[in-house]
Amino acid sequence: MTQWTSAVGAAQLARQLTSQQPRPGGPGTRKPPAYRALADGIRLLVLEGRVPVAARLPAERELALSLSVSRTTVAAAYEALRAEGFLESRRGAGSWTAVPAGNPLPARGLEPLPPESLGSVIDLGCAALPAPEPWLTRSVQGALEELPPYAHTHGDYPAGLPALRQTLADRYTAGGIPTMPEQIMVTTGAMGAIDAICHLFAGRGERIAVESPSYANILQLMREAGARLVPVAMAEGLSGWDMPRWRQVLRDAAPRLAYVVADFHNPTGALADEDQRRRLVDAARSAGTVLVVDETMSELHLDDIDMPRPVCAFDPAGSTVLTVGSASKAFWAGMRIGWVRAAPDVIRSLVAARAYADLGTPVLEQLAVNWLMQTGGWEQAVSIRRAQARGNRDALVAAVRRELPDWEFDVPSGGLTLWVRTGGLSGSRLAEVGERVGVRVPSGPRFGVDGAFEGYVRLPFTVGGPVAEEAAARLAAAARLVETGVTTGTEAPRTFVA
């Protein structure tokens, strides 16, 4: 890391440091020196992602005044962080946070577990549920009945089937956001949509602001596209976005794109309120940043809550906000249908660029999604999906609280994921040992930029009942092994049949 991409003010950093709850030491435990406690506090903020990597820290004198300590204490803390690889400095440029080269970094996305492993390993890696039958079968049957006219064409529809584009536009219009079919492009899943957007708007070396933490597969997609990711720390708990930080990053880093998940954020489950949505759109418009809003979780509200208006309601023309939707989370991951809503000229540019990528999305799947949305099957299928996710969430929460009472999390009112602080244990070590005891769980650093969130894991609502109880028991076994340092030669998992 050669330079900082955002900045943390002295007052802000002081508030975060004083809000930390130190773990009590045992009898006879010596209190660390003040500089060591300060260095450890900053290091923990970086590893938890509350202070982004590559964030410029305040000058020594400023932080000393905010913390009411001597400048010598701050200077010694900064020097300790530099020695440990958590701080880099350059004369005239200040000091900014870093992560040591040996720290686990998110090198890949999240791949599904091979089917042959499902009998012995409980897969908590991917936030995806089985298909909501009988609606998958019915939708495919309906699509087959509508297929013959399309079979007489070449089958390439780079913008998507006209019928599905019209249906999607009508759904936005019915939700209070007037939309024309010319504002819709159908894609191969949400990943296909975001990949197309990144290639059009953010060439290699361009900056993209992302929530910290954020969805692992999207972060990896952007890395491989050559983007420079600028992390923006989420607010505490489920309160959504930290708007002062977003305004500062958009103003100072001037990213070409910003990627956000406003509805039941993956992985934290946070739901941005309407005021946050309005203010983020205003900030992006002022900075000249294109705001990419991932709505794949928007229909998965599991509790009785009033949903805020979509982010695109504050930019109905679609010039600042590009909305990405998908059937993968609300319906089934095997239904690889996504879409983009944007201004007509943006859609035309995306369609033109697509000619050099995948040409179009499979016709049969588009017909199936269109059949669902036209017949009312979509709403009934999503209702099944909500019930599945709600039951799994409640079972998983109860099991984790019983087996791992030291782990901390807030229960989201929707979505498919639980973001868990692991009581000071390494999420990377838990993931490694978990594989050996028969539970697959992604570690926190996969969802951060440059190794943040080491003290977290993500648990999706993909299992319930006895399987959720067994998953929590296996996680507890992994945690005991990590805590005692016994991470080799563990017992092979027994076969578990749901």
GROMACS .gro file of C-alpha atoms in nm:
model
  498
    1MET     CA    1   0.000   0.000   0.000
    2THR     CA    2   0.168   0.320  -0.113
    3GLN     CA    3  -0.077   0.588  -0.009
    4TRP     CA    4  -0.391   0.648   0.193
    5THR     CA    5  -0.736   0.645   0.034
    6SER     CA    6  -0.946   0.781   0.323
    7ALA     CA    7  -0.887   0.956   0.653
    8VAL     CA    8  -0.994   0.910   1.015
    9GLY     CA    9  -1.031   1.223   1.228
   10ALA     CA   10  -0.881   1.247   1.576
   11ALA     CA   11  -1.219   1.286   1.748
   12GLN     CA   12  -1.367   0.997   1.551
   13LEU     CA   13  -1.076   0.765   1.630
   14ALA     CA   14  -1.086   0.864   1.997
   15ARG     CA   15  -1.458   0.776   2.015
   16GLN     CA   16  -1.396   0.435   1.860
   17LEU     CA   17  -1.106   0.362   2.094
   18THR     CA   18  -1.297   0.460   2.407
   19SER     CA   19  -1.598   0.250   2.298
   20GLN     CA   20  -1.390  -0.069   2.303
   21GLN     CA   21  -1.464  -0.304   2.589
   22PRO     CA   22  -1.137  -0.462   2.701
   23ARG     CA   23  -1.152  -0.825   2.804
   24PRO     CA   24  -1.083  -0.855   3.178
   25GLY     CA   25  -0.758  -1.022   3.267
   26GLY     CA   26  -0.719  -1.299   3.518
   27PRO     CA   27  -0.579  -1.267   3.870
   28GLY     CA   28  -0.236  -1.109   3.870
   29THR     CA   29  -0.268  -0.980   3.515
   30ARG     CA   30  -0.054  -0.671   3.464
   31LYS     CA   31  -0.201  -0.367   3.294
   32PRO     CA   32  -0.015  -0.296   2.969
   33PRO     CA   33   0.168   0.035   2.921
   34ALA     CA   34  -0.047   0.316   2.783
   35TYR     CA   35   0.125   0.315   2.443
   36ARG     CA   36   0.076  -0.063   2.414
   37ALA     CA   37  -0.292  -0.038   2.500
   38LEU     CA   38  -0.333   0.237   2.239
   39ALA     CA   39  -0.148   0.037   1.972
   40ASP     CA   40  -0.356  -0.273   2.049
   41GLY     CA   41  -0.675  -0.069   2.029
   42ILE     CA   42  -0.592   0.070   1.685
   43ARG     CA   43  -0.479  -0.273   1.563
   44LEU     CA   44  -0.811  -0.425   1.676
   45LEU     CA   45  -1.009  -0.151   1.499
   46VAL     CA   46  -0.823  -0.231   1.176
   47LEU     CA   47  -0.868  -0.608   1.207
   48GLU     CA   48  -1.239  -0.565   1.281
   49GLY     CA   49  -1.278  -0.331   0.984
   50ARG     CA   50  -1.402  -0.039   1.192
   51VAL     CA   51  -1.103   0.160   1.069
   52PRO     CA   52  -1.038   0.079   0.701
   53VAL     CA   53  -0.704  -0.036   0.569
   54ALA     CA   54  -0.523   0.253   0.394
   55ALA     CA   55  -0.695   0.512   0.613
   56ARG     CA   56  -0.478   0.807   0.714
   57LEU     CA   57  -0.456   0.838   1.092
   58PRO     CA   58  -0.454   1.176   1.268
   59ALA     CA   59  -0.127   1.347   1.351
   60GLU     CA   60   0.029   1.249   1.683
   61ARG     CA   61  -0.044   1.584   1.848
   62GLU     CA   62  -0.410   1.584   1.737
   63LEU     CA   63  -0.478   1.232   1.864
   64ALA     CA   64  -0.297   1.303   2.191
   65LEU     CA   65  -0.524   1.602   2.255
   66SER     CA   66  -0.839   1.402   2.174
   67LEU     CA   67  -0.736   1.115   2.403
   68SER     CA   68  -0.591   1.337   2.679
   69VAL     CA   69  -0.259   1.152   2.671
   70SER     CA   70   0.094   1.266   2.601
   71ARG     CA   71   0.224   1.298   2.248
   72THR     CA   72   0.502   1.059   2.351
   73THR     CA   73   0.241   0.789   2.417
   74VAL     CA   74   0.089   0.832   2.072
   75ALA     CA   75   0.431   0.840   1.904
   76ALA     CA   76   0.531   0.517   2.080
   77ALA     CA   77   0.202   0.352   1.980
   78TYR     CA   78   0.248   0.454   1.616
   79GLU     CA   79   0.606   0.322   1.622
   80ALA     CA   80   0.485  -0.012   1.763
   81LEU     CA   81   0.221  -0.036   1.490
   82ARG     CA   82   0.481   0.039   1.223
   83ALA     CA   83   0.708  -0.234   1.362
   84GLU     CA   84   0.419  -0.483   1.352
   85GLY     CA   85   0.316  -0.390   0.998
   86PHE     CA   86  -0.015  -0.223   1.087
   87LEU     CA   87   0.102   0.129   1.000
   88GLU     CA   88   0.297   0.282   0.715
   89SER     CA   89   0.434   0.635   0.705
   90ARG     CA   90   0.601   0.867   0.462
   91ARG     CA   91   0.741   1.211   0.535
   92GLY     CA   92   0.497   1.475   0.417
   93ALA     CA   93   0.215   1.224   0.362
   94GLY     CA   94   0.146   1.118   0.721
   95SER     CA   95   0.069   0.767   0.848
   96TRP     CA   96  -0.195   0.526   0.728
   97THR     CA   97  -0.322   0.188   0.837
   98ALA     CA   98  -0.199  -0.136   0.682
   99VAL     CA   99  -0.208  -0.511   0.738
  100PRO     CA  100   0.109  -0.719   0.774
  101ALA     CA  101   0.207  -0.928   0.475
  102GLY     CA  102   0.165  -1.250   0.672
  103ASN     CA  103  -0.194  -1.182   0.773
  104PRO     CA  104  -0.465  -1.391   0.604
  105LEU     CA  105  -0.600  -1.199   0.307
  106PRO     CA  106  -0.920  -1.267   0.113
  107ALA     CA  107  -0.778  -1.439  -0.192
  108ARG     CA  108  -1.097  -1.590  -0.338
  109GLY     CA  109  -1.472  -1.561  -0.334
  110LEU     CA  110  -1.710  -1.817  -0.186
  111GLU     CA  111  -1.747  -2.137  -0.386
  112PRO     CA  112  -2.029  -2.385  -0.328
  113LEU     CA  113  -1.935  -2.705  -0.148
  114PRO     CA  114  -1.903  -3.001  -0.389
  115PRO     CA  115  -2.217  -3.220  -0.374
  116GLU     CA  116  -2.015  -3.528  -0.277
  117SER     CA  117  -1.912  -3.356   0.050
  118LEU     CA  118  -2.264  -3.273   0.168
  119GLY     CA  119  -2.301  -3.596   0.367
  120SER     CA  120  -2.011  -3.524   0.603
  121VAL     CA  121  -1.974  -3.144   0.603
  122ILE     CA  122  -2.242  -2.891   0.696
  123ASP     CA  123  -2.205  -2.610   0.444
  124LEU     CA  124  -2.239  -2.261   0.591
  125GLY     CA  125  -2.027  -2.114   0.314
  126CYS     CA  126  -2.290  -1.995   0.068
  127ALA     CA  127  -2.604  -1.797   0.150
  128ALA     CA  128  -2.836  -1.993  -0.077
  129LEU     CA  129  -3.145  -2.205  -0.009
  130PRO     CA  130  -3.306  -2.494  -0.199
  131ALA     CA  131  -3.564  -2.405  -0.462
  132PRO     CA  132  -3.913  -2.311  -0.337
  133GLU     CA  133  -4.110  -2.592  -0.494
  134PRO     CA  134  -4.351  -2.644  -0.659
  135TRP     CA  135  -4.283  -2.303  -0.813
  136LEU     CA  136  -3.954  -2.390  -0.980
  137THR     CA  137  -4.112  -2.681  -1.164
  138ARG     CA  138  -4.423  -2.482  -1.253
  139SER     CA  139  -4.219  -2.191  -1.385
  140VAL     CA  140  -4.012  -2.415  -1.611
  141GLN     CA  141  -4.326  -2.586  -1.740
  142GLY     CA  142  -4.480  -2.246  -1.810
  143ALA     CA  143  -4.160  -2.135  -1.985
  144LEU     CA  144  -4.162  -2.443  -2.208
  145GLU     CA  145  -4.516  -2.364  -2.319
  146GLU     CA  146  -4.406  -2.012  -2.421
  147LEU     CA  147  -4.079  -2.120  -2.583
  148PRO     CA  148  -4.186  -2.224  -2.939
  149PRO     CA  149  -4.211  -1.872  -3.089
  150TYR     CA  150  -3.862  -1.790  -2.961
  151ALA     CA  151  -3.721  -2.113  -3.103
  152HIS     CA  152  -3.776  -1.972  -3.451
  153THR     CA  153  -3.538  -1.680  -3.379
  154HIS     CA  154  -3.160  -1.671  -3.333
  155GLY     CA  155  -3.212  -1.663  -2.954
  156ASP     CA  156  -2.970  -1.377  -2.881
  157TYR     CA  157  -3.129  -1.090  -2.688
  158PRO     CA  158  -2.843  -0.876  -2.554
  159ALA     CA  159  -3.079  -0.646  -2.362
  160GLY     CA  160  -3.303  -0.932  -2.250
  161LEU     CA  161  -3.636  -1.065  -2.370
  162PRO     CA  162  -3.870  -0.772  -2.442
  163ALA     CA  163  -4.145  -0.940  -2.239
  164LEU     CA  164  -3.929  -0.970  -1.927
  165ARG     CA  165  -3.792  -0.616  -1.964
  166GLN     CA  166  -4.151  -0.491  -1.976
  167THR     CA  167  -4.249  -0.698  -1.672
  168LEU     CA  168  -3.956  -0.573  -1.468
  169ALA     CA  169  -4.025  -0.212  -1.570
  170ASP     CA  170  -4.389  -0.256  -1.469
  171ARG     CA  171  -4.286  -0.387  -1.126
  172TYR     CA  172  -4.072  -0.079  -1.061
  173THR     CA  173  -4.353   0.146  -1.182
  174ALA     CA  174  -4.605  -0.029  -0.955
  175GLY     CA  175  -4.363   0.034  -0.667
  176GLY     CA  176  -4.377   0.409  -0.729
  177ILE     CA  177  -4.070   0.442  -0.953
  178PRO     CA  178  -4.181   0.510  -1.313
  179THR     CA  179  -3.969   0.290  -1.539
  180MET     CA  180  -3.960   0.215  -1.913
  181PRO     CA  181  -3.841  -0.114  -2.063
  182GLU     CA  182  -3.556   0.088  -2.217
  183GLN     CA  183  -3.425   0.134  -1.861
  184ILE     CA  184  -3.384  -0.242  -1.806
  185MET     CA  185  -3.114  -0.486  -1.914
  186VAL     CA  186  -3.148  -0.854  -1.822
  187THR     CA  187  -2.822  -1.019  -1.720
  188THR     CA  188  -2.686  -1.358  -1.617
  189GLY     CA  189  -2.735  -1.309  -1.244
  190ALA     CA  190  -2.642  -1.008  -1.032
  191MET     CA  191  -2.274  -1.095  -1.076
  192GLY     CA  192  -2.312  -1.058  -1.451
  193ALA     CA  193  -2.478  -0.720  -1.401
  194ILE     CA  194  -2.207  -0.584  -1.173
  195ASP     CA  195  -1.932  -0.725  -1.392
  196ALA     CA  196  -2.077  -0.539  -1.692
  197ILE     CA  197  -2.108  -0.217  -1.490
  198CYS     CA  198  -1.749  -0.238  -1.365
  199HIS     CA  199  -1.611  -0.292  -1.714
  200LEU     CA  200  -1.809   0.001  -1.851
  201PHE     CA  201  -1.747   0.256  -1.575
  202ALA     CA  202  -1.434   0.153  -1.388
  203GLY     CA  203  -1.132   0.064  -1.593
  204ARG     CA  204  -0.819  -0.085  -1.444
  205GLY     CA  205  -0.684   0.135  -1.166
  206GLU     CA  206  -1.012   0.321  -1.106
  207ARG     CA  207  -1.132   0.360  -0.749
  208ILE     CA  208  -1.451   0.190  -0.629
  209ALA     CA  209  -1.587   0.270  -0.284
  210VAL     CA  210  -1.727  -0.036  -0.106
  211GLU     CA  211  -1.886  -0.100   0.229
  212SER     CA  212  -1.657  -0.256   0.485
  213PRO     CA  213  -1.746  -0.540   0.522
  214SER     CA  214  -1.908  -0.625   0.189
  215TYR     CA  215  -2.007  -0.924  -0.024
  216ALA     CA  216  -1.697  -1.140  -0.080
  217ASN     CA  217  -1.766  -1.245  -0.439
  218ILE     CA  218  -1.825  -0.888  -0.555
  219LEU     CA  219  -1.504  -0.771  -0.387
  220GLN     CA  220  -1.313  -1.044  -0.567
  221LEU     CA  221  -1.479  -0.960  -0.899
  222MET     CA  222  -1.368  -0.598  -0.860
  223ARG     CA  223  -1.014  -0.695  -0.763
  224GLU     CA  224  -0.981  -0.913  -1.070
  225ALA     CA  225  -1.109  -0.626  -1.283
  226GLY     CA  226  -0.814  -0.422  -1.156
  227ALA     CA  227  -1.013  -0.179  -0.942
  228ARG     CA  228  -0.869  -0.001  -0.641
  229LEU     CA  229  -1.112  -0.068  -0.358
  230VAL     CA  230  -1.175   0.210  -0.109
  231PRO     CA  231  -1.340   0.065   0.205
  232VAL     CA  232  -1.599   0.263   0.398
  233ALA     CA  233  -1.669   0.120   0.744
  234MET     CA  234  -2.028   0.031   0.827
  235ALA     CA  235  -2.196   0.190   1.128
  236GLU     CA  236  -2.220  -0.014   1.447
  237GLY     CA  237  -2.470  -0.297   1.472
  238LEU     CA  238  -2.760  -0.292   1.226
  239SER     CA  239  -2.782   0.085   1.189
  240GLY     CA  240  -2.669   0.085   0.826
  241TRP     CA  241  -2.430   0.334   0.677
  242ASP     CA  242  -2.203   0.582   0.853
  243MET     CA  243  -2.298   0.885   0.644
  244PRO     CA  244  -2.018   1.122   0.761
  245ARG     CA  245  -1.766   0.861   0.647
  246TRP     CA  246  -1.940   0.814   0.314
  247ARG     CA  247  -1.945   1.188   0.247
  248GLN     CA  248  -1.577   1.214   0.335
  249VAL     CA  249  -1.469   0.922   0.115
  250LEU     CA  250  -1.676   1.035  -0.182
  251ARG     CA  251  -1.535   1.387  -0.148
  252ASP     CA  252  -1.169   1.297  -0.081
  253ALA     CA  253  -1.115   0.977  -0.282
  254ALA     CA  254  -1.351   1.069  -0.570
  255PRO     CA  255  -1.424   0.706  -0.663
  256ARG     CA  256  -1.569   0.639  -1.007
  257LEU     CA  257  -1.815   0.386  -0.863
  258ALA     CA  258  -1.958   0.304  -0.523
  259TYR     CA  259  -2.111  -0.037  -0.450
  260VAL     CA  260  -2.365  -0.073  -0.169
  261VAL     CA  261  -2.622  -0.324  -0.039
  262ALA     CA  262  -2.893  -0.113   0.124
  263ASP     CA  263  -3.145  -0.393   0.190
  264PHE     CA  264  -3.035  -0.652   0.446
  265HIS     CA  265  -2.671  -0.599   0.379
  266ASN     CA  266  -2.452  -0.899   0.307
  267PRO     CA  267  -2.293  -0.993   0.547
  268THR     CA  268  -2.416  -0.776   0.838
  269GLY     CA  269  -2.792  -0.783   0.768
  270ALA     CA  270  -2.817  -0.405   0.818
  271LEU     CA  271  -3.107  -0.216   0.660
  272ALA     CA  272  -3.033   0.143   0.554
  273ASP     CA  273  -3.311   0.383   0.645
  274GLU     CA  274  -3.475   0.623   0.403
  275ASP     CA  275  -3.280   0.927   0.519
  276GLN     CA  276  -2.949   0.745   0.472
  277ARG     CA  277  -3.053   0.648   0.120
  278ARG     CA  278  -3.144   1.003   0.026
  279ARG     CA  279  -2.823   1.145   0.170
  280LEU     CA  280  -2.604   0.887  -0.002
  281VAL     CA  281  -2.760   0.960  -0.340
  282ASP     CA  282  -2.707   1.333  -0.285
  283ALA     CA  283  -2.343   1.276  -0.183
  284ALA     CA  284  -2.276   1.052  -0.484
  285ARG     CA  285  -2.434   1.302  -0.722
  286SER     CA  286  -2.223   1.585  -0.577
  287ALA     CA  287  -1.903   1.381  -0.608
  288GLY     CA  288  -1.977   1.260  -0.961
  289THR     CA  289  -1.977   0.900  -0.838
  290VAL     CA  290  -2.199   0.636  -0.997
  291LEU     CA  291  -2.383   0.451  -0.720
  292VAL     CA  292  -2.438   0.078  -0.780
  293VAL     CA  293  -2.713  -0.051  -0.551
  294ASP     CA  294  -2.747  -0.427  -0.504
  295GLU     CA  295  -3.111  -0.514  -0.430
  296THR     CA  296  -3.079  -0.894  -0.436
  297MET     CA  297  -3.194  -0.921  -0.072
  298SER     CA  298  -3.466  -0.656  -0.087
  299GLU     CA  299  -3.763  -0.895  -0.081
  300LEU     CA  300  -3.631  -1.109   0.204
  301HIS     CA  301  -3.781  -0.917   0.498
  302LEU     CA  302  -3.837  -1.183   0.764
  303ASP     CA  303  -4.006  -0.971   1.031
  304ASP     CA  304  -4.306  -0.740   1.017
  305ILE     CA  305  -4.133  -0.412   0.932
  306ASP     CA  306  -4.198  -0.110   0.711
  307MET     CA  307  -3.951  -0.123   0.426
  308PRO     CA  308  -3.793   0.206   0.313
  309ARG     CA  309  -3.826   0.314  -0.048
  310PRO     CA  310  -3.562   0.178  -0.287
  311VAL     CA  311  -3.251   0.388  -0.334
  312CYS     CA  312  -3.345   0.454  -0.697
  313ALA     CA  313  -3.657   0.636  -0.573
  314PHE     CA  314  -3.422   0.928  -0.502
  315ASP     CA  315  -3.281   0.917  -0.857
  316PRO     CA  316  -3.575   0.796  -1.070
  317ALA     CA  317  -3.407   0.886  -1.399
  318GLY     CA  318  -3.122   0.647  -1.320
  319SER     CA  319  -2.839   0.885  -1.402
  320THR     CA  320  -2.664   0.847  -1.064
  321VAL     CA  321  -2.809   0.521  -0.928
  322LEU     CA  322  -2.769   0.191  -1.113
  323THR     CA  323  -2.995  -0.069  -0.949
  324VAL     CA  324  -2.909  -0.437  -0.967
  325GLY     CA  325  -3.170  -0.704  -0.897
  326SER     CA  326  -3.169  -1.082  -0.913
  327ALA     CA  327  -3.382  -1.394  -0.879
  328SER     CA  328  -3.097  -1.582  -0.709
  329LYS     CA  329  -3.160  -1.494  -0.342
  330ALA     CA  330  -3.535  -1.431  -0.345
  331PHE     CA  331  -3.612  -1.737  -0.561
  332TRP     CA  332  -3.326  -1.981  -0.631
  333ALA     CA  333  -2.953  -1.949  -0.697
  334GLY     CA  334  -2.985  -2.190  -0.989
  335MET     CA  335  -3.209  -1.940  -1.168
  336ARG     CA  336  -2.929  -1.720  -1.300
  337ILE     CA  337  -3.138  -1.419  -1.394
  338GLY     CA  338  -3.040  -1.068  -1.292
  339TRP     CA  339  -3.110  -0.720  -1.420
  340VAL     CA  340  -2.994  -0.360  -1.420
  341ARG     CA  341  -3.220  -0.055  -1.397
  342ALA     CA  342  -3.057   0.268  -1.515
  343ALA     CA  343  -3.099   0.559  -1.754
  344PRO     CA  344  -3.170   0.452  -2.115
  345ASP     CA  345  -2.834   0.579  -2.241
  346VAL     CA  346  -2.653   0.377  -1.973
  347ILE     CA  347  -2.848   0.067  -2.068
  348ARG     CA  348  -2.759   0.118  -2.435
  349SER     CA  349  -2.390   0.142  -2.343
  350LEU     CA  350  -2.409  -0.171  -2.129
  351VAL     CA  351  -2.583  -0.362  -2.407
  352ALA     CA  352  -2.327  -0.249  -2.665
  353ALA     CA  353  -2.038  -0.355  -2.440
  354ARG     CA  354  -2.205  -0.691  -2.379
  355ALA     CA  355  -2.152  -0.793  -2.740
  356TYR     CA  356  -1.792  -0.872  -2.646
  357ALA     CA  357  -1.886  -1.074  -2.337
  358ASP     CA  358  -2.176  -1.322  -2.314
  359LEU     CA  359  -2.411  -1.182  -2.586
  360GLY     CA  360  -2.719  -1.252  -2.376
  361THR     CA  361  -2.895  -1.445  -2.102
  362PRO     CA  362  -3.054  -1.791  -2.157
  363VAL     CA  363  -3.404  -1.758  -2.299
  364LEU     CA  364  -3.569  -2.041  -2.107
  365GLU     CA  365  -3.472  -1.901  -1.766
  366GLN     CA  366  -3.595  -1.555  -1.867
  367LEU     CA  367  -3.929  -1.704  -1.970
  368ALA     CA  368  -3.951  -1.887  -1.637
  369VAL     CA  369  -3.895  -1.570  -1.434
  370ASN     CA  370  -4.140  -1.380  -1.653
  371TRP     CA  371  -4.400  -1.655  -1.602
  372LEU     CA  372  -4.356  -1.631  -1.225
  373MET     CA  373  -4.394  -1.253  -1.218
  374GLN     CA  374  -4.691  -1.251  -1.454
  375THR     CA  375  -4.892  -1.525  -1.279
  376GLY     CA  376  -4.841  -1.431  -0.912
  377GLY     CA  377  -4.615  -1.730  -0.863
  378TRP     CA  378  -4.324  -1.500  -0.774
  379GLU     CA  379  -4.500  -1.363  -0.466
  380GLN     CA  380  -4.600  -1.710  -0.349
  381ALA     CA  381  -4.249  -1.848  -0.406
  382VAL     CA  382  -4.092  -1.556  -0.218
  383SER     CA  383  -4.334  -1.616   0.068
  384ILE     CA  384  -4.207  -1.975   0.090
  385ARG     CA  385  -3.851  -1.847   0.080
  386ARG     CA  386  -3.916  -1.601   0.367
  387ALA     CA  387  -4.068  -1.877   0.580
  388GLN     CA  388  -3.767  -2.103   0.516
  389ALA     CA  389  -3.518  -1.828   0.599
  390ARG     CA  390  -3.711  -1.714   0.909
  391GLY     CA  391  -3.723  -2.064   1.055
  392ASN     CA  392  -3.357  -2.124   0.980
  393ARG     CA  393  -3.257  -1.788   1.127
  394ASP     CA  394  -3.438  -1.850   1.453
  395ALA     CA  395  -3.299  -2.204   1.486
  396LEU     CA  396  -2.943  -2.094   1.410
  397VAL     CA  397  -2.957  -1.798   1.649
  398ALA     CA  398  -3.083  -2.017   1.933
  399ALA     CA  399  -2.821  -2.285   1.868
  400VAL     CA  400  -2.526  -2.044   1.848
  401ARG     CA  401  -2.635  -1.860   2.163
  402ARG     CA  402  -2.653  -2.191   2.349
  403GLU     CA  403  -2.326  -2.343   2.221
  404LEU     CA  404  -2.118  -2.025   2.192
  405PRO     CA  405  -2.245  -1.773   2.447
  406ASP     CA  406  -1.934  -1.552   2.413
  407TRP     CA  407  -1.998  -1.488   2.043
  408GLU     CA  408  -2.170  -1.157   1.968
  409PHE     CA  409  -2.416  -1.066   1.693
  410ASP     CA  410  -2.727  -0.864   1.618
  411VAL     CA  411  -3.023  -1.050   1.473
  412PRO     CA  412  -3.125  -0.888   1.142
  413SER     CA  413  -3.489  -0.846   1.041
  414GLY     CA  414  -3.424  -0.985   0.695
  415GLY     CA  415  -3.172  -1.121   0.449
  416LEU     CA  416  -2.985  -1.448   0.473
  417THR     CA  417  -2.678  -1.381   0.691
  418LEU     CA  418  -2.561  -1.340   1.048
  419TRP     CA  419  -2.239  -1.144   1.107
  420VAL     CA  420  -2.074  -1.283   1.419
  421ARG     CA  421  -1.790  -1.155   1.636
  422THR     CA  422  -1.607  -1.464   1.758
  423GLY     CA  423  -1.503  -1.365   2.110
  424GLY     CA  424  -1.147  -1.277   2.016
  425LEU     CA  425  -1.079  -1.594   1.814
  426SER     CA  426  -0.932  -1.583   1.464
  427GLY     CA  427  -1.201  -1.626   1.201
  428SER     CA  428  -0.943  -1.766   0.960
  429ARG     CA  429  -0.836  -2.033   1.210
  430LEU     CA  430  -1.201  -2.117   1.284
  431ALA     CA  431  -1.266  -2.165   0.913
  432GLU     CA  432  -0.961  -2.386   0.878
  433VAL     CA  433  -1.040  -2.604   1.180
  434GLY     CA  434  -1.411  -2.604   1.103
  435GLU     CA  435  -1.348  -2.790   0.779
  436ARG     CA  436  -1.181  -3.067   0.980
  437VAL     CA  437  -1.464  -3.105   1.231
  438GLY     CA  438  -1.731  -3.098   0.962
  439VAL     CA  439  -1.865  -2.745   0.930
  440ARG     CA  440  -1.771  -2.505   0.653
  441VAL     CA  441  -1.783  -2.137   0.746
  442PRO     CA  442  -1.629  -1.833   0.573
  443SER     CA  443  -1.395  -1.618   0.779
  444GLY     CA  444  -1.437  -1.245   0.821
  445PRO     CA  445  -1.138  -1.138   0.608
  446ARG     CA  446  -1.315  -1.266   0.296
  447PHE     CA  447  -1.563  -0.981   0.340
  448GLY     CA  448  -1.308  -0.707   0.401
  449VAL     CA  449  -1.040  -0.527   0.207
  450ASP     CA  450  -0.678  -0.625   0.276
  451GLY     CA  451  -0.730  -0.858   0.571
  452ALA     CA  452  -0.979  -0.677   0.794
  453PHE     CA  453  -1.241  -0.855   1.010
  454GLU     CA  454  -1.017  -1.130   1.141
  455GLY     CA  455  -1.238  -1.160   1.450
  456TYR     CA  456  -1.557  -1.244   1.255
  457VAL     CA  457  -1.732  -1.521   1.067
  458ARG     CA  458  -2.048  -1.512   0.855
  459LEU     CA  459  -2.325  -1.763   0.925
  460PRO     CA  460  -2.603  -1.789   0.663
  461PHE     CA  461  -2.961  -1.900   0.726
  462THR     CA  462  -2.927  -2.209   0.511
  463VAL     CA  463  -2.984  -2.481   0.771
  464GLY     CA  464  -3.244  -2.523   1.042
  465GLY     CA  465  -3.372  -2.765   1.302
  466PRO     CA  466  -3.132  -3.045   1.404
  467VAL     CA  467  -2.884  -2.945   1.133
  468ALA     CA  468  -2.852  -2.595   1.281
  469GLU     CA  469  -2.796  -2.747   1.625
  470GLU     CA  470  -2.529  -2.980   1.490
  471ALA     CA  471  -2.363  -2.694   1.298
  472ALA     CA  472  -2.341  -2.486   1.617
  473ALA     CA  473  -2.201  -2.783   1.808
  474ARG     CA  474  -1.932  -2.833   1.545
  475LEU     CA  475  -1.849  -2.462   1.551
  476ALA     CA  476  -1.814  -2.483   1.928
  477ALA     CA  477  -1.578  -2.780   1.887
  478ALA     CA  478  -1.372  -2.580   1.635
  479ALA     CA  479  -1.365  -2.281   1.871
  480ARG     CA  480  -1.232  -2.496   2.157
  481LEU     CA  481  -0.956  -2.630   1.935
  482VAL     CA  482  -0.858  -2.282   1.818
  483GLU     CA  483  -0.866  -2.145   2.173
  484THR     CA  484  -0.638  -2.420   2.304
  485GLY     CA  485  -0.410  -2.405   2.003
  486VAL     CA  486  -0.487  -2.765   1.902
  487THR     CA  487  -0.544  -2.727   1.529
  488THR     CA  488  -0.395  -3.046   1.387
  489GLY     CA  489  -0.490  -3.407   1.406
  490THR     CA  490  -0.854  -3.334   1.484
  491GLU     CA  491  -1.114  -3.605   1.462
  492ALA     CA  492  -1.277  -3.654   1.124
  493PRO     CA  493  -1.642  -3.545   1.112
  494ARG     CA  494  -1.912  -3.806   1.134
  495THR     CA  495  -2.166  -3.833   0.856
  496PHE     CA  496  -2.475  -3.624   0.924
  497VAL     CA  497  -2.793  -3.666   0.724
  498ALA     CA  498  -3.046  -3.385   0.741
   0.00000   0.00000   0.00000
